[in-house]
């Protein structure tokens, strides 16, 4: 028990959360202020988790709730002080003549002094007490404290609060398949309907936008206007907070900050450009729902698109025209809205000059600043030599999903509603020319299921790819070559805190073989069976070009004792291998940081003496399971790597699950470098064994 508490105290201090919630002045639940200096939320979080694992659920609830309040309060203080000092200490432009830069730096120093004084006063202590690890920040961003809270509240028989905490967690973690069932259980036990459930970290502008769309689709245009206008006020308020929070510490990824030797102006420019890029990205941040990877397409412009038609339907033609012109600031060539502008102008009284009606000022000012920032970032990128590509923040695929469009040249009394020409970007579809069913190449391999039997596309399940003896040999060598967190920057539990993750590459296995730390024959087996798998995949899917290794990884997942009770997470969350899965949008975005060059994947299992750990395919909603596969020695599942095959691994609840994970590419530019080096080592080995020529190089040097 003491060991569990000790581990639970240490783990949270290694865990993260980026800083987003609503603006301090936005309408939301008031935070309870506690007497004395604000307590650091990471310490409260660690204390709450420790209390949870010790079974002291009342203390767990107390400390976890306090951690959430502290985290929110700290955000508010950061944002308020930034905005307060921006108003109190503006950075005046430099004067003319000698010392012209001094007014600027005086204003800069005064702003810094104001900010530090403001935070120290509001925190009732030094701000340094509230510097936490990136891992803790990540936990708060992913709403992990609410997962502990929902369990602790259940233990205390406070079902309403358990349901609220579970719902709040689920909103940002839709990959937790069991959580949805938990929510249904809570509702049944407590007798609550869905509309009564509150997301404690709901973002006001997204809630108001959703309400506006709902009323718009019900043709209740008065209420739609009310909520869209409220959403815009909240959006611009949250944009100010987002930009203020960007002024915090930045990461200098290309060099160690403590060893940074840049001069005054280089240092200022480096830091400021990171801040400016962060502020520029607030557009994407504010359009992204919690737990989602991709923003709502065309999010900010859509407010004005909805409003222009809603105002038209209630007879406010000037406001409709202002909103339509605002939309055109971001999409000046949109033919539908251009037609609407002409039509709205035709509806104005003769006393009103259409040219005097301008685009909404709120968006006009926003777009002006956004364009200035874009030009400055691009100029700085060219001058300072860093890479920057301006994202398309206003993707036109996102249009109003209704049949409303005002045609031009029609009388207001006779105006009819026609269809919009804009459409949603379709989900990524796998090519129609792909085939399967080719020869398996090797004797004794047993065909089990094809794509149709696995309820999907480009899938195959095979048995006896490895013999029992080969499985035992690979499992034995795994214990000698694996490193904890290999491939995940040394993180012991990269996917779930309830399991230990270990891995090793082919090149590492060969290196250990040469050094005598594992049998060279066993290291060679790892290389050979991965090549065997590559040939099978290439042949079965009847590919017309060579399939190359993209990454080869022997991996083991071990259930941690004492942490398996009431698990509702996955060993590996639902994902796709070459795109970013967005379950709510039913899309998979083939863009960085996804490994977009991967084309096929395979998993070759080494054992079955564990509990749980089933491999699952799902629909793109990341919830509906379409196939479940129990690993065993010699079994191999292979599939195409795109959004057509979302997959994950159920929790390993007892023992150790080991497999060889393989990713392949059809593009030789993305061949695995370590595999190429391993090929060279194997070639040397073969020549040495055959004794056909003398080697002038020690094979160890190749490693």
Short mmCIF file of C-alpha atoms in Angstrom, two decimals, residues 2 21 114 116 196 235 248 291 348 361 364 387 512 522 537:
data_model
loop_
_atom_site.label_atom_id
_atom_site.label_comp_id
_atom_site.label_asym_id
_atom_site.label_seq_id
_atom_site.Cartn_x
_atom_site.Cartn_y
_atom_site.Cartn_z
CA UNK A 2 2.81 2.42 0.88
CA UNK A 21 -10.84 27.80 -20.05
CA UNK A 114 3.16 45.82 -13.16
CA UNK A 116 4.78 40.78 -11.50
CA UNK A 196 -29.53 17.88 -16.76
CA UNK A 235 -15.61 34.57 -28.79
CA UNK A 248 3.61 33.36 -20.74
CA UNK A 291 -10.68 16.50 -26.83
CA UNK A 348 -33.09 48.94 -48.57
CA UNK A 361 -16.80 46.51 -37.16
CA UNK A 364 -13.32 44.18 -39.63
CA UNK A 387 10.22 28.01 -41.06
CA UNK A 512 22.96 -6.40 -28.41
CA UNK A 522 17.61 -14.56 -31.66
CA UNK A 537 1.51 -7.96 -46.59
#
